[in-house]
Amino acid sequence: MRHTISVLVENKFGVLSRVSGLFSGRGYNIESLSVGETIDPQISLMTIVTGGDDWVIEQITKQLNKLIDVIKITDMTELDHVEREMVLIKVTPRQQDKAEVLNLTEIFRGRIVDSSQRTYTIEITGDEKKIEAFVELMKPMGIKEFVRTGKVAIAREGVKKKQ
Amino acid sequence: MKISGAEIIVECLKREGVRHIFGYPGGVVLNIFDLLYDEKDLQLILTRHEQGAVHAADGYARATGRPGVVLVTSGPGATNTVTGIATASMDSVPLVVFSGQVPTLLIGNDAFQEADIVGITRPCTKYNYLAKDVKDLSRIIKEAFHIATTGRPGPVLIDLPKDVTGSKTEFTWPEIDIRSYNPTYEGNKWMITQAAHLIAKSKKSVIISGGGVIISGASKEIRELAEHTDIPVTMTLMGLGSFPGTHHLSLGMPGMHGTYYANKAIQESDLIIAVGMRFDDRVTGKVDAFAPHAKIVHIDIDPTSIRKNVRVDVPIVGDVKRVLTVLNKVLKEEVKEQWEEVRRAWLKQIDAWKAERPMTYTYSNEVIKPQFVVEKIYEITKGDAIITTEVGQNQMWTAQFYKFDKPRTLLSSGGLGTMGYGFPAAIGAQLAFPNKLVIDIAGDGSIQMNIQELATAVINKLPVKVAILNNRYLGMVRQWQELFYQERYSHTKLDESVPDFVKIAEAYNAVGLRATKPSEVEPVLKEAFKTKKPVFMDFIVDWKEKVYPMVPPGAPIDQMMFEEPEKKPEKKLKVVK
């Protein structure tokens, strides 16, 4: 099963290779990885998407915890959480498709961030399913370039119901 | 007052209580070596190869429990330490390795003798540092010793660019606080109580005592547990000495070359109490068939060891000594059982297995059996020695036929299985215990992997004894070829290429002795043990001898092969003169 794991690490050089080395050295797979500074510039947050049965995921989280530079691990999959990733797509639609591209971008709450005579560059943010659906719809429009961030995730806070 | 990075290193080492460093000089560590020239309180032992330096520091650490310290130069000096570091990492040995590095401005430029040793050693150290600023040096060294020696111990490497050891700063000795490193020492009390109840309910339990028991200093506690509850104990290779091998509850070693009764007991047991061990494949054999009827209580300080290879019913993360202390208390105060009554049938069954297949070999009057040499060493030393081994048959025969009663008396590369470990490790142990008898039980293949350290032993007057079980083969591999590869001895026959070890010893100004007949074994050993110099003992042993029992790779541990009576007429034995 696929798991999204948030890893708080010391923001030092070499930490990324310790984490990625752990995955490659022990034969675990990284589906996506995104890293960024947190509010505290001494700490970074890695969001790792990986797969495996419970046995493997338990080992991955334990092994990550064992790394000296790892401060805290949260397996987001166990929590109610929000996941997002972003893609930038450059499409080269035919003249008659241009309106459809704009239309679809609107429907998917994307934005045109750049355009030229022949291209639109569209920014789309969302969960995996939304992004995949959008990409599917854009394929016939002629995708010229396509970049995708890794996933980021954050836990939801519980909301109390009003009496 | 400002002092240089090199001076900071020396000062820090003294504050950490270090007295001996093992090392080898080179261009970029000259700042440090220059200081050692006048240094009275820090002795550097010059080995003849950096690998030897790390193994010697490792032997020093395993024998004493204190961290071993290594100092080498950049590039090849640093890469030569890798096997030693990986050996220490697999067996949880505390080391602090200082490697020189080219000046910071040249890093990344493919400078002369540059190697990215921090990158290279990342997966085989517990942690490593590149010290980029002299101001960080004392903190880094303090952290390194802390990380190496606490939790599950392991090697830490510090890479020192030449300009960092040369530049100056104010010395500070900071308090350290590594927020992301907090090993768990106290076991969960509820889990420990669960374990106690399982022990009370079980009829056929076995304790597996591993290297963690020795590291944690919990021999007393494991013995108390075993004796109080009347549970037999089997010791892994790393755990030999954690519980007395001569004790009536000892089952010897389990696993691939373990005793029949240890493996039988594990397979038939209803409860395994695994303490400070990690269910290595050499212990479990085929994992799916391991201890099919047993519940498993697993105590270890490293959470990743638990549920890595086998299912565990009661996981307890913590320091073995502290966990066992609580467990023993709970067993005595809360679980009152008539243990003797409960265990009688089980211990009787174990005695029957012991009688059925005792640990044995066929003695010969004509040719020296390697097991005979090991037995004689045990007999003459009465177990009062530090034994190191190389890797292969020599290691297994030592584990099988020498009875280790005390912790830290067997130093052997268990996890990585490093040939060439035993001799330098013996040198390190001898340095720590100058008055103890330190014996490396070696093979003719292994001893040649770090034979140059004979110079180190001789010049430092470290009278280590090396018993070479010389069968003119890479014996363990040859054994596998005989059993599983239709006797096709591909590249395992050393034969005439084996050098004259007596002459080698003499060339290094050590003592060389040889025994070719069983009757010569005892006199050679006795003479060697009397000698105040390093001694190579060349025992020309039966080349056909194999390590039995043996569990074929991938088989369950109760499917064991035993020594069969020889059918073919004995081949003429070739003796290297």
XYZ file of C-alpha atoms in Angstrom:
740
model
C 0.000 0.000 0.000
C 1.100 3.537 -0.670
C 2.102 5.706 2.282
C 2.848 9.396 2.565
C 5.436 9.977 5.268
C 6.408 13.381 6.638
C 9.934 13.534 7.962
C 11.222 16.477 9.987
C 14.990 16.658 9.632
C 17.862 18.891 10.605
C 18.518 21.305 7.760
C 22.145 20.291 7.159
C 24.073 19.259 4.095
C 24.119 15.534 3.531
C 20.762 14.827 5.167
C 18.974 14.255 1.875
C 21.554 11.700 0.829
C 21.282 9.953 4.197
C 17.561 9.577 3.643
C 17.727 8.640 -0.025
C 20.694 6.334 0.691
C 18.630 4.544 3.302
C 15.914 3.848 0.747
C 18.280 2.679 -1.980
C 20.531 0.715 0.387
C 17.640 -1.243 1.839
C 15.748 -1.693 -1.394
C 12.783 0.554 -0.608
C 11.150 2.560 -3.338
C 10.623 6.322 -3.353
C 7.681 7.339 -5.520
C 8.049 10.997 -4.817
C 10.062 13.183 -2.523
C 9.784 16.858 -1.797
C 11.915 18.847 0.582
C 11.635 22.366 1.912
C 12.595 24.523 4.812
C 10.092 24.907 7.623
C 9.320 28.100 9.520
C 12.436 27.287 11.555
C 15.261 27.549 9.005
C 17.277 24.942 10.931
C 14.654 22.326 10.167
C 13.491 20.916 6.858
C 10.442 18.859 6.092
C 10.580 15.966 3.675
C 7.427 14.441 2.309
C 8.113 10.973 1.012
C 5.651 8.806 -0.860
C 6.608 5.168 -0.696
C 4.984 1.788 -0.951
C 5.054 -1.546 0.814
C 3.123 -3.831 3.129
C 2.782 -3.017 6.833
C 5.954 -4.939 7.589
C 8.010 -2.834 5.153
C 6.425 0.474 6.172
C 7.179 -0.306 9.829
C 10.822 -0.914 8.940
C 10.998 2.248 6.827
C 9.671 4.434 9.623
C 11.919 2.776 12.197
C 14.967 3.071 9.966
C 14.200 6.723 9.272
C 13.808 7.349 12.987
C 17.191 5.775 13.584
C 18.942 8.336 11.387
C 20.596 10.809 13.710
C 19.381 13.849 11.751
C 15.741 12.815 11.731
C 13.729 14.664 14.361
C 10.232 13.330 13.848
C 8.280 11.081 11.529
C 4.575 11.113 10.820
C 2.924 8.526 8.633
C 0.228 10.766 7.132
C -1.621 7.773 5.760
C -2.664 6.881 9.294
C -4.156 10.341 9.825
C -6.867 12.413 8.235
C -4.780 14.661 6.060
C -4.659 16.884 2.997
C -2.291 16.084 0.145
C -1.366 18.390 -2.669
C 0.955 18.482 -5.581
C 1.432 20.947 -8.342
C 2.091 20.576 -12.057
C 3.089 23.044 -14.702
C 1.948 21.986 -18.166
C 2.918 23.664 -21.398
C 0.423 22.825 -24.149
C 0.401 23.655 -27.846
C -3.302 23.527 -28.762
C -4.604 23.939 -32.275
C -6.507 27.153 -32.877
C -9.881 25.410 -32.495
C -8.854 23.812 -29.157
C -7.681 26.957 -27.432
C -11.054 27.785 -25.958
C -11.369 24.255 -24.613
C -7.995 24.536 -22.888
C -9.041 27.737 -21.189
C -12.345 26.201 -20.292
C -10.834 23.090 -18.741
C -8.295 25.163 -16.840
C -11.164 27.140 -15.400
C -13.089 23.997 -14.439
C -10.035 22.543 -12.714
C -9.322 25.848 -10.978
C -5.989 26.107 -12.716
C -4.293 29.240 -13.878
C -2.607 30.262 -17.063
C 0.777 31.499 -15.903
C 2.386 32.097 -19.268
C 1.334 32.193 -22.870
C 2.828 32.732 -26.302
C 1.451 32.659 -29.826
C 1.499 28.889 -29.807
C 1.520 27.839 -26.135
C -0.211 28.093 -22.815
C 1.522 27.234 -19.558
C -0.994 26.092 -16.989
C -0.520 25.673 -13.251
C -2.700 23.089 -11.555
C -2.709 22.237 -7.878
C -4.567 19.409 -6.290
C -4.496 15.844 -5.189
C -3.221 13.096 -7.393
C -6.566 12.141 -8.939
C -7.400 15.674 -9.965
C -4.007 16.161 -11.537
C -4.179 12.890 -13.398
C -7.606 13.709 -14.735
C -6.421 17.086 -15.957
C -3.355 15.614 -17.598
C -5.555 13.069 -19.380
C -7.734 15.866 -20.739
C -4.737 17.872 -21.883
C -3.078 15.027 -23.760
C -5.120 15.530 -26.949
C -4.258 19.219 -26.788
C -0.582 18.504 -27.318
C 1.539 18.582 -24.164
C 4.905 20.112 -24.924
C 6.414 20.088 -21.468
C 5.299 18.807 -18.137
C 6.793 19.222 -14.659
C 5.429 17.929 -11.422
C 6.386 18.598 -7.801
C 6.404 15.824 -5.295
C 3.529 15.540 -2.940
C 3.228 17.619 0.209
C 0.878 16.688 2.985
C -0.484 18.200 6.168
C -2.724 16.737 8.846
C -6.272 18.010 9.255
C -7.298 19.477 12.568
C -10.466 18.181 14.139
C -13.440 20.532 14.080
C -15.861 20.580 16.985
C -19.521 20.530 16.017
C -21.594 23.361 17.402
C -24.250 22.191 19.812
C 44.076 31.876 24.062
C 43.562 30.628 20.545
C 44.732 27.131 19.714
C 44.854 25.221 16.448
C 42.378 22.621 15.253
C 45.011 19.932 15.742
C 45.511 21.051 19.347
C 41.771 21.030 19.859
C 41.635 17.422 18.666
C 44.370 16.348 21.065
C 42.729 18.218 23.939
C 39.324 16.685 23.186
C 40.749 13.179 22.986
C 42.318 13.619 26.413
C 39.065 14.917 27.842
C 37.324 11.860 26.428
C 39.790 9.690 28.328
C 41.540 8.370 25.222
C 45.045 7.023 25.758
C 45.664 5.041 22.594
C 45.085 5.882 18.940
C 45.634 3.521 16.049
C 46.702 5.127 12.849
C 48.851 5.846 9.869
C 50.249 9.245 8.821
C 49.911 11.137 5.567
C 50.114 14.603 4.093
C 46.906 16.190 5.294
C 47.063 14.914 8.874
C 50.580 16.177 9.514
C 49.294 18.970 11.757
C 47.997 16.336 14.156
C 50.897 13.908 13.826
C 53.296 16.752 14.539
C 51.633 17.316 17.914
C 51.709 13.608 18.726
C 55.501 13.703 18.359
C 55.841 15.344 21.789
C 52.693 13.961 23.318
C 53.157 11.883 26.455
C 49.581 11.007 27.356
C 48.363 9.964 23.923
C 50.102 7.037 22.329
C 49.684 6.421 18.627
C 50.110 2.834 17.546
C 51.396 2.827 13.997
C 49.900 -0.106 12.139
C 51.115 -1.228 8.727
C 47.810 -0.714 6.948
C 44.817 1.475 7.759
C 42.503 -1.536 7.761
C 44.694 -3.001 10.488
C 44.368 0.244 12.451
C 40.582 0.106 12.433
C 40.425 -3.592 13.355
C 42.940 -2.992 16.143
C 40.835 -0.125 17.487
C 37.802 -2.409 17.153
C 39.521 -5.194 19.115
C 40.528 -2.628 21.737
C 36.922 -1.447 21.975
C 35.378 -4.920 22.147
C 37.845 -6.056 24.800
C 37.405 -2.986 26.995
C 33.976 -1.578 26.187
C 35.585 1.816 25.602
C 35.595 3.492 22.188
C 38.475 2.752 19.830
C 40.105 5.709 18.116
C 41.657 5.797 14.648
C 43.588 8.523 12.828
C 44.359 8.194 9.116
C 45.079 10.417 6.179
C 42.834 11.348 3.251
C 42.146 9.436 0.047
C 43.567 5.900 0.181
C 44.204 6.219 3.920
C 40.535 6.910 4.431
C 39.204 4.363 1.936
C 41.374 1.666 3.504
C 39.368 2.090 6.710
C 36.059 1.221 5.076
C 36.152 -2.553 5.677
C 37.087 -1.950 9.304
C 34.318 0.588 9.764
C 31.724 -1.679 8.146
C 32.892 -4.534 10.392
C 32.413 -2.369 13.489
C 29.081 -1.099 12.249
C 27.612 -4.566 11.760
C 28.750 -5.681 15.217
C 27.837 -2.446 17.058
C 31.374 -1.503 18.079
C 32.044 2.070 19.270
C 34.759 3.708 17.164
C 35.700 7.281 16.414
C 37.626 7.481 13.156
C 39.433 10.690 12.241
C 40.295 10.961 8.572
C 42.303 13.715 6.982
C 40.818 15.613 4.067
C 42.236 17.969 1.487
C 41.874 21.686 2.345
C 38.247 22.907 2.174
C 38.954 25.047 -0.879
C 40.115 21.985 -2.826
C 37.222 19.706 -1.843
C 35.386 18.623 -4.951
C 38.298 19.441 -7.249
C 39.627 15.877 -7.492
C 42.666 17.035 -5.555
C 45.596 14.735 -4.834
C 44.529 12.040 -2.367
C 40.988 13.326 -2.233
C 38.117 10.931 -1.594
C 34.575 11.709 -0.504
C 34.943 9.571 2.584
C 31.877 11.069 4.242
C 29.849 9.924 1.235
C 31.584 6.560 1.081
C 31.092 5.743 4.754
C 27.584 7.136 5.102
C 25.858 3.748 5.018
C 28.394 1.985 7.260
C 28.787 4.533 10.045
C 26.318 5.371 12.766
C 26.997 8.990 11.875
C 29.713 10.998 10.173
C 30.886 14.572 9.966
C 32.821 16.830 7.678
C 34.305 19.446 10.002
C 34.251 22.568 7.886
C 34.965 25.129 10.557
C 37.488 24.911 13.362
C 34.929 26.525 15.679
C 32.716 23.422 15.385
C 35.500 20.955 16.071
C 35.202 20.401 19.822
C 31.414 20.097 19.590
C 31.709 17.600 16.742
C 34.241 15.467 18.604
C 32.153 15.486 21.759
C 29.054 14.533 19.788
C 30.968 11.827 17.948
C 32.041 10.107 21.168
C 28.537 10.470 22.551
C 26.897 8.962 19.469
C 29.482 6.177 19.132
C 29.092 4.970 22.710
C 25.412 5.402 23.525
C 22.276 3.618 22.363
C 23.298 0.882 19.974
C 27.005 1.692 19.684
C 28.714 2.084 16.349
C 31.466 3.803 14.401
C 31.475 7.558 13.813
C 33.799 9.204 11.312
C 35.062 12.788 11.390
C 36.609 14.144 8.210
C 39.188 16.857 8.878
C 40.263 19.177 6.072
C 43.876 20.219 6.488
C 43.081 23.926 6.848
C 40.662 23.166 9.688
C 43.336 21.436 11.738
C 45.694 24.298 10.931
C 43.541 27.310 11.750
C 43.061 28.658 15.251
C 40.196 29.461 17.564
C 39.331 29.726 21.264
C 38.891 26.315 22.839
C 35.478 25.540 24.249
C 34.105 22.332 25.686
C 30.424 22.755 24.971
C 27.480 20.991 26.483
C 25.963 18.947 23.713
C 22.331 18.368 23.013
C 21.336 16.410 19.949
C 17.576 16.903 19.841
C 17.078 14.260 17.181
C 19.038 11.539 18.992
C 17.405 10.052 22.071
C 17.929 6.303 22.448
C 15.334 4.488 24.520
C 16.862 2.886 27.606
C 13.915 2.060 29.822
C 11.738 -0.767 28.560
C 7.981 -0.345 28.592
C 6.823 -1.712 31.931
C 3.564 -3.086 30.584
C 5.408 -4.993 27.877
C 7.865 -6.351 30.419
C 4.947 -7.596 32.530
C 3.481 -9.227 29.430
C 6.807 -10.959 28.877
C 6.873 -12.164 32.474
C 3.412 -13.677 32.102
C 4.405 -15.432 28.896
C 7.448 -16.846 30.663
C 5.210 -18.086 33.466
C 2.806 -19.732 31.033
C 5.430 -21.342 28.835
C 6.587 -24.885 29.322
C 9.350 -25.022 26.745
C 11.203 -21.720 26.643
C 14.613 -20.819 25.326
C 16.654 -17.678 25.886
C 18.739 -16.489 22.929
C 21.456 -14.253 24.283
C 23.201 -11.992 21.776
C 25.983 -9.451 21.570
C 23.731 -6.780 23.076
C 23.940 -8.574 26.425
C 27.721 -8.142 26.386
C 27.586 -4.518 25.208
C 25.032 -3.660 27.875
C 27.003 -5.480 30.586
C 24.032 -7.652 31.447
C 25.707 -11.036 31.975
C 24.688 -11.085 35.620
C 21.090 -10.258 34.753
C 20.775 -12.841 31.996
C 22.195 -15.488 34.305
C 19.786 -14.467 37.023
C 16.888 -14.747 34.570
C 17.993 -18.173 33.361
C 18.719 -19.596 36.777
C 15.634 -18.194 38.431
C 13.275 -19.500 35.771
C 15.288 -22.596 34.809
C 15.306 -21.658 31.143
C 18.156 -22.909 28.933
C 20.252 -20.315 27.109
C 21.726 -20.393 23.641
C 24.291 -17.743 22.732
C 24.715 -16.327 19.240
C 28.255 -15.933 17.896
C 28.285 -12.351 19.138
C 26.741 -13.455 22.417
C 29.308 -16.131 23.296
C 30.575 -15.254 26.761
C 27.408 -13.373 27.703
C 26.313 -16.507 29.565
C 28.796 -19.141 30.744
C 29.376 -21.798 28.106
C 30.111 -24.283 30.892
C 26.806 -23.640 32.662
C 24.397 -26.591 32.841
C 21.718 -24.407 31.203
C 23.985 -23.495 28.264
C 23.002 -24.864 24.875
C 25.997 -23.468 23.017
C 25.547 -21.584 19.776
C 22.412 -21.823 17.595
C 22.063 -21.584 13.835
C 23.955 -22.699 10.780
C 26.826 -24.281 12.708
C 25.067 -24.366 16.026
C 24.589 -27.345 18.268
C 21.921 -29.919 17.552
C 20.332 -29.313 20.924
C 20.226 -25.517 20.574
C 18.497 -25.743 17.211
C 16.173 -28.495 18.376
C 15.258 -26.528 21.463
C 14.466 -23.425 19.397
C 12.353 -25.350 16.906
C 10.370 -27.160 19.590
C 10.048 -24.241 21.967
C 6.821 -22.502 22.877
C 8.569 -19.275 23.893
C 11.739 -17.569 22.740
C 13.197 -14.777 24.813
C 15.559 -13.029 22.419
C 17.859 -10.623 24.185
C 20.211 -8.190 22.460
C 20.259 -10.120 19.211
C 18.823 -9.445 15.768
C 17.771 -12.750 14.195
C 20.532 -12.822 11.613
C 19.964 -15.299 8.782
C 22.820 -17.450 10.108
C 20.777 -17.864 13.291
C 17.304 -18.333 11.833
C 17.956 -20.441 8.755
C 14.756 -20.458 6.716
C 12.803 -17.688 8.428
C 9.336 -19.057 7.630
C 10.197 -22.314 9.347
C 11.913 -20.720 12.348
C 10.534 -21.691 15.759
C 7.077 -22.503 14.382
C 5.437 -23.074 17.770
C 7.033 -20.254 19.692
C 5.845 -16.900 20.839
C 8.701 -14.434 20.701
C 9.722 -11.841 23.266
C 12.356 -9.583 21.750
C 14.422 -7.192 23.854
C 16.756 -4.845 21.983
C 17.862 -1.224 22.175
C 17.533 -0.834 18.416
C 13.863 -0.692 17.358
C 14.802 -1.584 13.779
C 16.101 -4.964 14.957
C 12.646 -5.831 16.191
C 10.246 -7.258 13.595
C 12.893 -6.925 10.901
C 13.320 -10.639 10.202
C 10.856 -12.517 12.383
C 7.434 -11.854 13.833
C 7.521 -10.714 17.457
C 4.762 -11.072 20.037
C 6.207 -8.907 22.780
C 8.614 -6.216 21.539
C 10.610 -4.432 24.233
C 12.819 -1.558 23.147
C 15.375 -0.663 25.754
C 18.762 -1.248 27.272
C 19.084 -4.975 27.894
C 20.492 -4.592 31.392
C 17.739 -2.263 32.549
C 14.988 -4.316 30.944
C 16.270 -7.572 32.423
C 16.587 -5.980 35.857
C 12.920 -5.033 35.767
C 11.906 -8.372 34.232
C 13.743 -10.307 36.929
C 12.053 -8.206 39.589
C 8.611 -8.756 38.106
C 9.233 -12.490 37.825
C 10.294 -12.723 41.447
C 7.653 -10.483 42.945
C 4.607 -10.810 40.755
C 4.877 -14.181 39.063
C 5.472 -16.823 41.614
C 6.008 -20.175 40.003
C 7.532 -23.439 40.987
C 9.901 -23.153 38.068
C 11.706 -26.397 38.630
C 8.429 -28.266 38.426
C 7.397 -26.483 35.227
C 10.663 -27.012 33.423
C 11.517 -30.562 34.468
C 10.172 -32.282 31.371
C 11.679 -29.671 29.034
C 15.137 -29.846 30.577
C 14.932 -33.612 30.447
C 14.138 -33.418 26.751
C 17.117 -31.112 26.220
C 19.387 -33.507 28.072
C 18.163 -36.258 25.766
C 19.077 -34.151 22.712
C 22.456 -33.397 24.225
C 23.054 -37.102 24.673
C 21.761 -37.936 21.211
C 24.030 -35.525 19.307
C 26.764 -34.036 21.480
C 29.229 -31.538 20.050
C 31.971 -33.818 18.836
C 34.505 -34.697 16.157
C 36.573 -37.729 15.261
C 39.960 -37.613 16.878
C 42.935 -38.902 14.930
C 46.377 -40.037 16.049
C 47.973 -39.386 12.685
C 46.741 -36.010 11.605
C 45.905 -32.910 13.594
C 42.202 -32.209 13.719
C 41.583 -28.473 13.887
C 38.963 -28.934 16.602
C 41.615 -30.676 18.674
C 43.796 -27.558 18.539
C 40.903 -25.386 19.712
C 40.093 -27.818 22.500
C 43.715 -27.853 23.614
C 43.848 -24.067 23.648
C 40.821 -24.075 25.916
C 42.261 -26.786 28.105
C 45.616 -25.077 28.592
C 44.272 -21.551 29.080
C 41.331 -22.820 31.151
C 39.362 -20.172 29.353
C 41.441 -17.388 30.880
C 42.374 -15.651 27.647
C 41.037 -13.253 25.084
C 40.357 -15.131 21.878
C 40.005 -13.480 18.512
C 39.185 -15.278 15.302
C 39.388 -14.729 11.620
C 36.421 -15.778 9.493
C 35.521 -19.177 8.170
C 36.100 -22.622 9.598
C 38.569 -21.301 12.198
C 35.849 -19.033 13.544
C 33.185 -21.725 13.730
C 35.425 -24.334 15.353
C 36.404 -21.733 17.936
C 32.754 -20.936 18.606
C 31.956 -24.632 18.910
C 34.856 -26.040 20.891
C 36.076 -23.233 23.126
C 33.832 -22.588 26.122
C 33.454 -18.873 26.667
C 32.459 -18.164 30.246
C 33.067 -14.448 30.447
C 31.953 -11.515 28.314
C 34.464 -9.738 26.093
C 36.673 -12.813 25.789
C 35.711 -13.595 22.182
C 36.345 -10.947 19.550
C 35.089 -12.030 16.151
C 33.642 -10.389 13.065
C 30.127 -11.765 13.174
C 27.988 -9.564 10.961
C 30.298 -8.586 8.140
C 32.429 -11.737 8.360
C 35.719 -9.999 7.718
C 38.741 -12.179 7.009
C 41.818 -10.442 8.350
C 39.978 -9.118 11.396
C 41.353 -11.374 14.108
C 45.035 -10.589 14.067
C 44.863 -6.774 14.269
C 41.957 -7.097 16.727
C 44.203 -9.249 18.913
C 46.853 -6.534 18.778
C 44.314 -3.972 19.947
C 43.112 -6.223 22.762
C 46.673 -6.966 23.835
C 47.418 -3.254 24.034
C 44.421 -2.815 26.339
C 45.362 -5.845 28.448
C 49.150 -6.190 28.333
C 49.200 -9.010 30.874
C 46.465 -11.139 29.366
C 46.992 -14.011 27.010
C 45.540 -12.933 23.662
C 45.184 -15.593 20.996
C 44.043 -15.216 17.407
C 42.676 -18.478 16.067
C 43.250 -18.129 12.346
C 43.239 -19.938 9.049
C 46.020 -19.950 6.500
C 43.853 -17.872 4.186
C 42.669 -15.268 6.680
C 45.987 -14.634 8.364
C 47.407 -13.549 5.027
C 44.855 -10.772 4.821
C 46.531 -8.629 7.488
C 49.783 -10.456 8.062
C 51.732 -7.181 7.793
C 50.548 -6.270 11.299
C 53.110 -8.683 12.664
C 55.461 -5.710 12.450
C 53.077 -3.706 14.657
C 52.937 -6.488 17.237
C 56.694 -6.953 17.327
C 57.703 -3.297 17.522
C 55.157 -2.507 20.225
C 56.072 -5.640 22.191
C 52.537 -6.968 22.053
C 52.982 -10.709 22.492
C 49.861 -11.914 20.686
C 49.692 -15.589 19.795
C 48.356 -16.702 16.451
C 47.229 -20.298 16.083
C 46.988 -20.915 12.352
C 44.784 -23.874 11.505
C 46.628 -24.492 8.272
C 44.645 -26.696 5.894
C 46.041 -25.143 2.686
C 42.519 -24.278 1.574
C 40.016 -21.491 1.956
C 38.324 -24.069 4.087
C 34.791 -22.816 4.569
C 34.303 -22.057 0.896
C 35.920 -25.392 0.049
C 33.415 -27.068 2.389
C 30.511 -25.485 0.500
C 32.066 -26.536 -2.800
C 32.401 -30.087 -1.532
C 28.845 -30.238 -0.249
C 26.939 -28.138 -2.768
C 29.158 -27.713 -5.859
C 30.169 -31.317 -6.640
C 33.672 -30.955 -5.196
C 34.647 -28.415 -7.826
C 37.261 -26.551 -5.814
C 37.279 -23.367 -7.793
C 40.018 -21.068 -6.486
C 40.003 -22.346 -2.933
C 43.093 -24.521 -3.091
C 46.039 -22.507 -1.776
C 48.360 -25.475 -1.425
C 52.005 -24.696 -2.322
C 51.218 -21.001 -2.374
C 50.794 -20.995 1.403
C 53.951 -19.386 2.717
C 56.143 -20.809 5.438
C 54.586 -19.096 8.454
C 57.495 -20.019 10.695
C 59.916 -18.245 8.405
C 57.593 -15.277 8.075
C 57.450 -14.951 11.858
C 61.216 -15.151 12.055
C 61.644 -12.590 9.297
C 59.594 -10.146 11.354
C 61.649 -10.969 14.458
C 58.757 -12.850 16.025
C 58.707 -16.527 16.934
C 57.464 -19.260 14.608
C 56.489 -22.754 15.719
C 55.026 -25.676 13.819
C 53.108 -28.802 14.689
C 52.452 -31.521 12.138
C 51.366 -34.341 14.484
C 48.688 -34.371 17.170
C 51.324 -35.125 19.814
C 53.083 -31.850 18.979
C 50.047 -29.640 19.506
C 50.268 -29.328 23.268
C 54.032 -28.700 23.443
C 53.777 -26.037 20.734
C 50.914 -24.283 22.501
C 52.670 -24.400 25.854
C 55.866 -23.039 24.437
C 54.025 -20.279 22.616
C 52.114 -19.225 25.721
C 55.386 -19.013 27.666
C 57.038 -16.840 25.034
C 57.113 -13.104 25.665
C 57.070 -12.283 21.961
C 54.418 -12.568 19.288
C 54.220 -16.156 18.063
C 52.869 -17.711 14.873
C 51.914 -21.326 15.443
C 51.533 -23.242 12.210
C 49.268 -26.232 12.820
C 49.203 -28.455 9.755
C 45.670 -29.775 10.060
C 43.463 -32.260 8.251
C 42.369 -30.443 5.103
C 39.271 -32.604 4.722
C 37.820 -31.623 8.054
C 34.503 -29.816 7.819
C 32.473 -27.774 10.258
C 29.569 -29.858 11.529
C 26.760 -29.740 12.299
C 25.703 -27.668 9.345
C 22.349 -26.339 8.275
C 22.384 -26.000 4.475
C 21.728 -22.400 3.417
C 18.011 -21.705 3.163
C 16.955 -24.767 5.183
C 15.151 -24.770 8.533
C 17.626 -24.961 11.400
C 16.603 -28.431 12.502
C 17.528 -29.905 9.117
C 21.132 -30.442 10.037
C 23.960 -32.287 8.366
C 26.335 -34.235 10.583
C 29.739 -35.732 10.130
C 29.389 -38.989 8.223
C 31.783 -41.857 8.768
C 34.383 -41.658 5.973
C 33.607 -44.168 3.207
C 36.462 -43.511 0.815
C 39.985 -44.533 1.838
C 41.880 -41.607 3.224
C 43.706 -39.598 0.624
C 47.399 -39.020 1.185
C 47.838 -35.784 3.030
C 50.141 -33.281 1.469
C 52.197 -31.401 3.973
C 53.850 -28.148 3.146
C 57.368 -28.248 4.432
